[in-house]
């Protein structure tokens, strides 16, 4: 902040505000920071056992942030921690990428081809309400390795959401755009690539953002269920589980916060790609 | 008439549209609703023909038939003697709702058609698009997306996008509806200038009588549903048009005639009730100007 004061005082030459500066002057950013700091302070104060030996209900049972922080400093140098991070992230992105790769074309086909829709939409709708975790036992039986069954369940978690979003988005494209393009001489292929695809892009990104959240949930649950160990396993889900079984509560909380951060980074990544690839939505 | 001065129309010849006892309805059996029946109309080359009729009478249905988005159940529609078999860039439609692609900038929207067909490329395309965008007053907004433009600008961008295809016929379906009164007037004036120095065949659909009279060479008053042509009024106001002409007694006579016809048609739809209130209504209409 000292820099800010200086550069504005020098001021004979108008200083162009950098992007970072603009961000720092953004009120909603500061509100977010204040809320976060407030939350941590509240947690710190309430989880200390200072009150004549009586804990604050609920929150008093949780280790304070300072303790979690100390734990984290220790864990930070464990290779196992980073390996867990890596394993979960890799699983999430593999499942997510597969779901996009298959889900987007599948959703588009459902949207543009009546025969395809007549055949594949009913079974799709029957399978869609089944929660991803209900697939776990069946997929463990079906797939030869645990790793594969985690991957499959992860894929499913994102797949249904992606397809439904793509289908809805493509079906909702204003018929006026298609008519205008047809009037100007568009072929079926032109209509697909120049109208339907860009018109569906916003829904593709909505599906991706929601799907990303679901894949994280599914991967972690899958890792907890699989119990880690020899084949497959590991990952942040297993990290939390083993901390619960044999470690400290602080360690569990470190695992939870790590997941929060990883999830936040992944969805920021999706949002960023969305903003870059849809400049028309980044207006004003 | 006004058609001598159309030097600026380059590649395009002008279209004649003939509609011969065209009918179109929707639904089956008990659900059946006739929208257009035995519709006969010739749209003359180089003229601005305005269709005026109450909302819901089937104007958009007609537009869709001529554009080739929809087909008549009986009768035929000919463009320069050939039947219409589907959409084509000889007929460009500007609808009430903007149909600019939101993911393309004004410039990209304008070049969309020629680029697809490849009939204009490189510098030629660039020049033509830039000229047209300048003509519609959007030279500073070429890189803006439709959502960044005002309603009036969107309409003008759409005009440019239609004109770059050199259509034989421009069809406008209530294009200025939904604009505020001020932009609407500006757009009418802008559009009438564009027509007057382009001389392209134009079919303009509206439910506003003043707008219709201001623009039209021929005013086609539609009947109550099932819709056909009730009467064609030749509007002989001199061109170039300006808004002062609307206060002339000539314009007023046109307005009165059109209103009477439309009102009669509306009453038919209303179950032909209340002759008295009709009289009172017409009197209230005719009191206004000096
Ligand atoms: N695709 C359609 N299916 C069923 N009815 C339709 C369809 N299109 C138009 N109509 C009916 O035709 C009538 C005329 O509609 P429209 O041509 O949009 O009127 P206008 O443009 O004059 O307001 C309306 O009553 C509408 O219900
Ligand atoms: Mg209409």
XYZ file of C-alpha atoms and ligand atoms in Angstrom:
602
model
C 0.000 0.000 0.000
C 2.982 2.306 0.534
C 3.704 1.996 -3.158
C 0.246 3.143 -4.002
C 0.566 6.286 -1.943
C 3.920 7.120 -3.447
C 3.035 6.582 -7.062
C -0.061 8.735 -6.803
C 1.846 11.509 -5.036
C 4.566 11.706 -7.658
C 1.764 12.542 -9.975
C 3.010 15.106 -12.518
C 2.879 12.356 -15.105
C -0.503 10.628 -14.920
C 0.161 7.120 -13.711
C -1.733 4.464 -15.566
C -3.422 2.189 -13.120
C -2.234 -1.360 -13.522
C -4.600 -4.312 -13.537
C -3.350 -5.374 -10.131
C -3.993 -1.913 -8.721
C -7.489 -1.924 -10.088
C -8.065 -5.266 -8.446
C -6.721 -3.967 -5.140
C -9.125 -1.064 -5.249
C -12.059 -3.291 -5.944
C -14.466 -3.106 -3.003
C -15.858 -6.599 -3.348
C -12.353 -8.038 -3.122
C -11.865 -6.270 0.190
C -15.205 -7.402 1.491
C -14.155 -10.954 0.712
C -10.839 -10.527 2.504
C -12.506 -8.992 5.563
C -15.058 -11.807 5.712
C -12.354 -14.436 5.491
C -10.179 -12.803 8.156
C -13.236 -12.339 10.375
C -14.112 -15.985 10.019
C -10.618 -17.140 10.976
C -10.531 -14.780 13.973
C -13.906 -16.029 15.163
C -12.731 -19.594 14.850
C -9.488 -18.792 16.701
C -11.223 -17.069 19.590
C -13.985 -19.617 20.006
C -11.786 -22.678 19.825
C -9.377 -21.532 22.546
C -10.079 -23.132 25.891
C -9.852 -19.885 27.818
C -13.314 -19.702 29.220
C -12.919 -21.023 32.743
C -12.274 -24.434 31.386
C -15.563 -24.589 29.512
C -15.541 -25.050 25.766
C -17.702 -23.012 23.488
C -20.293 -25.504 22.202
C -19.447 -27.274 18.916
C -16.630 -25.080 17.807
C -14.700 -25.536 21.044
C -14.053 -29.142 20.067
C -12.145 -28.089 16.968
C -8.458 -27.230 17.039
C -7.860 -23.504 16.505
C -6.442 -22.181 13.219
C -3.034 -21.601 14.808
C -2.798 -25.280 15.630
C -3.979 -26.235 12.146
C -1.385 -23.890 10.736
C 1.386 -25.480 12.764
C 0.241 -28.880 11.597
C 0.213 -27.689 8.026
C 3.778 -26.394 8.289
C 4.777 -29.914 9.278
C 2.684 -31.639 6.638
C 3.904 -29.250 4.007
C 7.158 -31.171 3.832
C 5.607 -34.617 3.646
C 5.913 -35.996 0.144
C 2.774 -38.050 0.827
C 0.708 -34.882 1.182
C 1.741 -33.579 -2.216
C 1.329 -36.981 -3.717
C -2.245 -37.041 -2.433
C -2.811 -33.630 -3.918
C -1.415 -34.775 -7.210
C -3.361 -38.046 -7.272
C -6.706 -36.407 -6.579
C -6.125 -33.611 -9.041
C -5.070 -36.051 -11.732
C -8.171 -38.174 -11.124
C -10.444 -35.163 -11.189
C -9.031 -33.858 -14.432
C -8.949 -37.254 -16.105
C -12.579 -37.945 -15.235
C -13.574 -34.410 -16.067
C -11.803 -34.428 -19.423
C -13.355 -37.779 -20.378
C -16.781 -36.498 -19.398
C -16.312 -33.385 -21.546
C -14.897 -35.325 -24.452
C -17.818 -37.727 -24.544
C -20.502 -35.544 -22.959
C -20.313 -32.539 -25.287
C -20.665 -34.463 -28.568
C -23.284 -36.700 -26.991
C -25.324 -33.706 -25.798
C -25.001 -31.977 -29.173
C -26.113 -35.100 -31.010
C -29.110 -35.413 -28.717
C -29.944 -31.817 -29.541
C -29.625 -31.910 -33.317
C -30.627 -35.423 -34.330
C -34.142 -36.611 -33.668
C -33.397 -40.304 -34.206
C -30.428 -40.180 -31.886
C -32.577 -38.441 -29.297
C -35.428 -40.933 -29.631
C -33.033 -43.813 -29.030
C -30.632 -42.492 -26.396
C -32.570 -39.967 -24.376
C -34.888 -42.399 -22.509
C -32.082 -44.641 -21.145
C -30.067 -41.535 -20.352
C -32.944 -40.131 -18.336
C -33.347 -43.388 -16.425
C -29.667 -43.530 -15.492
C -29.312 -39.824 -14.710
C -31.063 -39.748 -11.293
C -28.775 -42.475 -9.907
C -26.259 -40.696 -7.663
C -22.628 -41.318 -8.667
C -21.820 -43.064 -5.383
C -24.556 -45.603 -5.967
C -22.509 -46.725 -8.942
C -19.505 -47.578 -6.790
C -20.304 -51.205 -5.882
C -21.362 -52.077 -9.415
C -18.325 -50.450 -10.932
C -15.961 -52.188 -8.498
C -17.429 -55.463 -9.695
C -17.337 -54.380 -13.311
C -13.871 -52.847 -13.597
C -10.716 -54.864 -12.931
C -8.889 -52.270 -10.791
C -9.952 -49.839 -8.113
C -8.345 -47.035 -10.041
C -10.550 -47.777 -13.011
C -13.712 -47.911 -10.958
C -12.876 -44.546 -9.323
C -12.243 -43.127 -12.785
C -15.516 -44.488 -14.077
C -17.600 -43.130 -11.217
C -15.860 -39.773 -11.516
C -16.620 -39.702 -15.192
C -20.298 -40.447 -14.564
C -20.579 -37.717 -11.961
C -19.677 -35.020 -14.454
C -21.083 -36.680 -17.560
C -24.793 -36.364 -16.777
C -24.538 -32.721 -15.772
C -22.518 -31.852 -18.848
C -24.902 -33.595 -21.225
C -27.993 -32.021 -19.712
C -26.448 -28.560 -19.949
C -25.250 -28.988 -23.523
C -28.575 -30.423 -24.598
C -30.542 -27.624 -22.950
C -28.234 -24.953 -24.308
C -28.323 -26.232 -27.866
C -32.091 -26.689 -27.852
C -32.615 -23.179 -26.559
C -30.759 -21.405 -29.342
C -33.049 -18.785 -30.782
C -34.548 -20.021 -34.041
C -34.010 -16.514 -35.462
C -30.235 -17.065 -35.520
C -30.675 -20.286 -37.443
C -33.101 -18.652 -39.853
C -30.869 -15.651 -40.410
C -27.922 -17.941 -41.126
C -29.999 -20.089 -43.471
C -31.167 -17.008 -45.350
C -27.567 -16.022 -45.873
C -26.780 -19.389 -47.379
C -25.557 -21.516 -44.466
C -25.257 -25.263 -45.024
C -26.164 -27.737 -42.265
C -22.501 -27.873 -41.314
C -22.273 -24.057 -41.192
C -25.322 -23.981 -38.961
C -23.659 -26.449 -36.634
C -20.235 -24.840 -36.450
C -21.189 -21.178 -36.731
C -24.465 -21.006 -34.838
C -25.165 -24.045 -32.684
C -21.651 -24.453 -31.334
C -21.005 -20.835 -30.296
C -24.605 -20.578 -29.122
C -24.110 -23.566 -26.837
C -20.774 -22.409 -25.463
C -22.233 -20.602 -22.416
C -24.116 -23.746 -21.413
C -21.020 -25.847 -22.005
C -19.188 -23.722 -19.463
C -22.056 -23.803 -17.000
C -21.998 -27.576 -17.286
C -18.230 -27.589 -16.864
C -18.336 -25.471 -13.698
C -20.996 -27.635 -12.074
C -19.374 -30.803 -13.370
C -16.028 -29.795 -11.905
C -17.593 -29.460 -8.464
C -19.219 -32.854 -8.765
C -16.005 -34.569 -9.879
C -14.201 -33.322 -6.791
C -16.957 -34.653 -4.566
C -16.996 -37.983 -6.316
C -13.228 -38.427 -6.417
C -12.869 -37.747 -2.698
C -15.739 -40.001 -1.750
C -14.329 -42.668 -4.022
C -10.918 -42.357 -2.415
C -12.383 -42.665 1.052
C -14.350 -45.740 0.086
C -11.508 -47.406 -1.726
C -9.407 -47.315 1.427
C -6.196 -46.408 -0.353
C -3.343 -48.844 -0.147
C -1.967 -51.174 -2.729
C -3.749 -50.483 -5.934
C -5.381 -47.155 -6.598
C -6.188 -45.339 -3.370
C -4.164 -42.466 -2.049
C -5.360 -38.987 -2.807
C -6.747 -36.311 -0.530
C -9.817 -38.356 0.291
C -7.666 -41.134 1.641
C -5.439 -38.582 3.354
C -8.392 -37.326 5.369
C -9.585 -40.801 6.105
C -6.229 -41.991 7.391
C -5.764 -38.788 9.400
C -9.083 -39.515 11.037
C -8.141 -43.099 11.739
C -4.612 -42.547 12.937
C -3.690 -38.891 12.994
C -4.928 -35.670 14.545
C -8.039 -33.616 14.006
C -5.803 -30.759 12.890
C -4.533 -33.002 10.155
C -8.102 -33.746 9.066
C -8.781 -30.017 8.848
C -5.618 -29.491 6.812
C -6.960 -32.096 4.385
C -10.349 -30.398 4.218
C -8.903 -26.965 3.560
C -6.616 -28.435 0.918
C -9.642 -29.809 -0.875
C -11.335 -26.430 -0.631
C -8.346 -24.730 -2.190
C -7.958 -27.356 -4.916
C -11.656 -27.078 -5.788
C -11.482 -23.307 -5.835
C -8.435 -23.346 -8.109
C -10.090 -25.796 -10.494
C -13.285 -23.813 -10.815
C -11.299 -20.576 -11.230
C -9.460 -22.327 -14.025
C -12.757 -23.223 -15.749
C -14.106 -19.706 -15.261
C -10.928 -18.254 -16.706
C -11.145 -20.382 -19.833
C -14.806 -19.421 -20.123
C -14.042 -15.724 -19.952
C -11.253 -16.016 -22.499
C -13.225 -18.056 -24.989
C -16.454 -16.048 -24.744
C -15.397 -12.409 -25.073
C -18.950 -11.337 -25.812
C -19.991 -12.293 -22.308
C -17.325 -10.126 -20.761
C -19.038 -6.842 -21.500
C -19.004 -3.427 -19.885
C -41.825 7.828 -59.389
C -39.075 7.468 -56.815
C -37.457 4.641 -58.720
C -35.453 6.695 -61.200
C -32.745 7.609 -58.749
C -31.554 4.211 -57.686
C -28.031 4.424 -58.980
C -26.562 3.057 -55.760
C -28.081 -0.358 -56.138
C -25.255 -2.336 -57.652
C -25.527 -6.001 -58.384
C -29.092 -6.408 -57.372
C -31.982 -6.344 -59.730
C -35.299 -5.719 -58.079
C -37.745 -8.380 -57.184
C -41.384 -8.749 -58.030
C -43.265 -10.913 -55.580
C -46.541 -12.479 -56.583
C -48.716 -14.226 -54.046
C -51.522 -16.173 -55.657
C -54.404 -17.328 -53.447
C -52.004 -18.306 -50.685
C -53.461 -20.056 -47.634
C -51.867 -21.129 -44.394
C -53.460 -22.266 -41.163
C -52.381 -24.186 -38.135
C -53.626 -27.230 -36.302
C -55.794 -30.220 -37.178
C -59.558 -30.750 -37.125
C -61.171 -29.202 -34.011
C -57.938 -27.381 -33.303
C -57.814 -25.930 -36.794
C -57.252 -22.220 -37.172
C -57.135 -20.536 -40.567
C -54.651 -17.693 -40.446
C -54.310 -16.650 -44.081
C -56.820 -17.511 -46.785
C -56.771 -16.743 -50.489
C -54.191 -14.090 -50.098
C -53.460 -12.300 -53.371
C -50.851 -9.600 -53.546
C -48.231 -8.378 -55.948
C -45.268 -6.519 -54.526
C -44.004 -4.237 -57.292
C -40.314 -3.883 -58.039
C -38.578 -0.923 -56.455
C -41.556 -0.003 -54.320
C -41.976 0.141 -50.596
C -45.067 -1.884 -49.834
C -46.339 -1.689 -46.286
C -48.624 -4.287 -44.749
C -50.660 -2.973 -41.894
C -52.899 -5.078 -39.707
C -53.683 -5.686 -36.078
C -51.352 -7.760 -33.945
C -52.005 -11.484 -34.345
C -53.610 -11.219 -37.784
C -50.905 -13.249 -39.485
C -48.322 -10.735 -40.665
C -45.368 -12.735 -39.416
C -46.916 -15.850 -40.920
C -46.893 -14.075 -44.298
C -43.320 -12.934 -43.805
C -42.208 -16.480 -43.020
C -43.873 -17.732 -46.191
C -42.146 -15.177 -48.401
C -38.820 -15.687 -46.643
C -39.131 -19.415 -47.262
C -39.024 -20.392 -43.578
C -42.512 -21.829 -43.975
C -44.651 -22.989 -46.899
C -48.210 -22.280 -48.007
C -50.759 -25.071 -47.770
C -52.239 -23.954 -51.039
C -51.536 -21.283 -53.598
C -48.116 -20.170 -54.698
C -45.567 -17.442 -54.108
C -43.338 -16.378 -56.976
C -40.245 -14.235 -56.919
C -39.515 -12.855 -60.372
C -41.734 -15.594 -61.757
C -40.017 -18.494 -59.972
C -41.615 -20.309 -57.033
C -39.997 -19.888 -53.619
C -38.506 -23.155 -52.402
C -36.792 -22.101 -49.195
C -34.726 -19.358 -47.612
C -32.187 -17.601 -49.791
C -30.043 -14.508 -49.780
C -32.178 -12.879 -52.469
C -34.633 -12.160 -49.645
C -33.379 -10.735 -46.369
C -35.601 -10.450 -43.318
C -35.205 -8.066 -40.420
C -37.375 -9.173 -37.528
C -38.649 -7.334 -34.506
C -36.400 -9.311 -32.186
C -32.770 -8.797 -33.001
C -31.271 -11.766 -34.814
C -27.687 -10.543 -34.668
C -25.477 -13.321 -33.380
C -24.463 -12.227 -29.880
C -21.091 -13.976 -30.167
C -20.018 -11.927 -33.184
C -19.028 -8.251 -33.308
C -20.979 -5.856 -35.535
C -18.375 -6.273 -38.240
C -18.334 -10.058 -37.976
C -22.117 -10.104 -38.112
C -22.136 -8.000 -41.258
C -19.599 -10.144 -43.114
C -21.253 -13.396 -41.984
C -23.226 -14.038 -45.187
C -20.655 -13.174 -47.872
C -17.994 -15.052 -45.930
C -20.147 -18.174 -45.766
C -20.834 -18.141 -49.464
C -17.379 -16.910 -50.406
C -18.827 -14.565 -53.010
C -16.889 -11.606 -51.658
C -13.506 -11.892 -50.009
C -10.444 -10.034 -48.812
C -10.241 -6.295 -49.317
C -13.457 -6.121 -51.363
C -15.441 -7.619 -48.524
C -13.694 -5.473 -45.965
C -14.395 -2.322 -47.913
C -18.023 -3.121 -48.549
C -18.664 -4.043 -44.920
C -16.892 -0.952 -43.634
C -18.781 1.277 -46.076
C -22.113 -0.191 -45.057
C -21.357 0.068 -41.349
C -20.350 3.675 -41.896
C -23.532 4.291 -43.836
C -25.615 3.074 -40.922
C -23.529 5.170 -38.532
C -21.692 2.353 -36.812
C -18.131 2.979 -37.981
C -17.049 3.463 -34.378
C -18.830 0.350 -33.197
C -17.509 -2.259 -35.593
C -15.734 -4.179 -32.861
C -18.565 -4.025 -30.379
C -20.820 -6.957 -29.640
C -24.590 -6.611 -30.189
C -25.263 -6.471 -26.460
C -23.062 -3.378 -26.262
C -25.219 -1.543 -28.804
C -28.445 0.346 -28.157
C -31.683 -0.937 -29.652
C -31.507 1.521 -32.539
C -27.896 0.623 -33.291
C -28.779 -3.060 -33.324
C -31.490 -2.377 -35.891
C -29.063 -0.450 -38.057
C -26.435 -3.144 -37.763
C -29.044 -5.611 -38.872
C -29.887 -3.436 -41.853
C -26.221 -3.421 -42.828
C -26.021 -7.184 -42.417
C -29.018 -7.603 -44.701
C -27.889 -5.098 -47.329
C -24.416 -6.563 -47.777
C -26.088 -9.584 -49.358
C -27.604 -7.374 -52.077
C -31.048 -8.901 -51.674
C -33.651 -8.444 -54.371
C -36.189 -7.976 -51.618
C -35.934 -6.639 -48.094
C -38.584 -7.808 -45.676
C -39.003 -5.909 -42.445
C -41.290 -7.406 -39.800
C -42.194 -4.694 -37.308
C -38.500 -3.843 -37.095
C -38.886 -0.730 -34.953
C -41.325 -2.109 -32.448
C -39.953 -1.993 -28.944
C -37.740 1.028 -29.566
C -38.463 4.146 -27.566
C -40.432 6.852 -29.385
C -37.399 8.981 -30.136
C -35.205 6.246 -31.628
C -38.198 4.937 -33.456
C -38.708 8.221 -35.270
C -35.018 8.469 -36.045
C -35.011 4.941 -37.390
C -38.040 5.600 -39.582
C -36.359 8.647 -41.038
C -33.106 6.763 -41.492
C -34.846 3.856 -43.118
C -36.858 5.979 -45.521
C -33.631 7.708 -46.677
C -31.972 4.357 -47.123
C -34.866 3.170 -49.229
C -35.059 6.360 -51.243
C -31.471 6.213 -52.365
C -31.417 2.436 -52.710
C -34.656 1.824 -54.539
C -34.733 -1.814 -53.517
C -38.038 -3.666 -53.386
C -39.201 -3.518 -49.807
C -41.940 -5.202 -47.870
C -42.501 -3.546 -44.540
C -44.836 -4.919 -41.895
C -46.220 -2.804 -39.108
C -49.213 -2.289 -36.861
C -48.655 1.479 -36.637
C -50.637 3.476 -39.161
C -48.527 6.627 -39.022
C -45.357 4.659 -39.597
C -47.046 2.887 -42.493
C -48.139 6.099 -44.196
C -44.807 7.794 -43.650
C -42.932 4.974 -45.367
C -45.268 3.513 -47.953
C -45.678 3.733 -51.680
C -48.499 1.275 -51.326
C -50.337 0.619 -48.136
C -51.910 -2.823 -47.887
C -54.630 -2.944 -45.262
C -55.212 -6.482 -44.066
C -58.571 -7.907 -43.150
C -59.597 -9.605 -39.967
C -58.576 -13.267 -39.604
C -58.619 -15.390 -41.739
C -56.451 -12.739 -43.286
C -56.571 -11.469 -46.829
C -56.064 -8.096 -48.469
C -58.807 -5.701 -47.469
C -57.711 -2.727 -49.522
C -54.646 -1.275 -51.164
C -54.162 2.467 -50.754
C -51.618 4.214 -52.956
C -49.783 6.770 -50.865
C -48.958 9.667 -53.137
C -46.979 11.806 -50.718
C -43.902 13.127 -52.550
C -40.433 11.756 -51.856
C -38.097 12.402 -50.179
C -40.416 11.987 -47.242
C -40.297 14.006 -44.060
C -42.369 14.060 -40.915
C -44.055 17.361 -41.772
C -45.948 15.581 -44.515
C -47.749 13.588 -41.846
C -49.609 16.696 -40.751
C -50.854 17.465 -44.272
C -54.514 16.978 -45.065
C -53.557 14.389 -47.644
C -51.801 12.275 -45.054
C -54.699 12.773 -42.747
C -57.134 11.434 -45.331
C -54.994 8.344 -45.774
C -54.846 7.869 -42.064
C -58.561 8.237 -41.683
C -59.298 5.794 -44.463
C -56.868 3.198 -43.125
C -58.183 3.592 -39.601
C -61.766 3.194 -40.666
C -60.918 0.024 -42.522
C -58.898 -1.391 -39.669
C -61.547 -0.500 -37.185
C -64.242 -2.193 -39.233
C -62.067 -5.281 -39.383
C -61.400 -5.165 -35.686
C -65.121 -4.946 -35.000
C -65.800 -7.978 -37.162
C -63.383 -9.854 -34.982
C -65.132 -8.480 -31.932
C -68.401 -10.069 -32.944
C -69.607 -7.016 -34.888
C -71.019 -5.445 -31.751
C -71.741 -1.867 -30.829
C -72.299 0.285 -33.896
C -72.759 3.325 -31.696
C -69.452 3.052 -29.927
C -67.812 2.654 -33.303
C -69.131 5.998 -34.378
C -67.991 7.637 -31.186
C -64.585 6.070 -31.569
C -64.162 7.333 -35.137
C -65.199 10.821 -34.100
C -62.631 10.878 -31.352
C -59.992 9.828 -33.860
C -60.804 12.482 -36.417
C -60.863 15.368 -33.945
C -57.130 15.522 -33.317
C -55.330 17.518 -36.037
C -56.307 21.035 -37.152
N -46.192 -22.124 -35.716
C -47.457 -21.822 -35.373
N -48.262 -22.774 -34.854
C -49.528 -22.496 -34.504
N -50.110 -21.288 -34.639
C -49.366 -20.300 -35.138
C -48.000 -20.505 -35.535
N -47.509 -19.336 -35.999
C -48.512 -18.442 -35.910
N -49.624 -19.017 -35.386
C -50.918 -18.341 -35.173
O -51.150 -17.507 -36.265
C -51.697 -16.287 -35.841
C -50.959 -15.144 -36.488
O -49.673 -15.026 -35.950
P -48.605 -13.993 -36.505
O -48.395 -14.276 -37.945
O -47.417 -14.068 -35.631
O -49.344 -12.605 -36.309
P -48.780 -11.113 -36.386
O -47.371 -11.178 -36.886
O -49.701 -10.418 -37.314
O -48.881 -10.535 -35.023
C -51.635 -16.241 -34.333
O -52.939 -16.349 -33.843
C -50.852 -17.454 -33.947
O -51.460 -18.085 -32.865
Mg -45.595 -10.478 -35.922
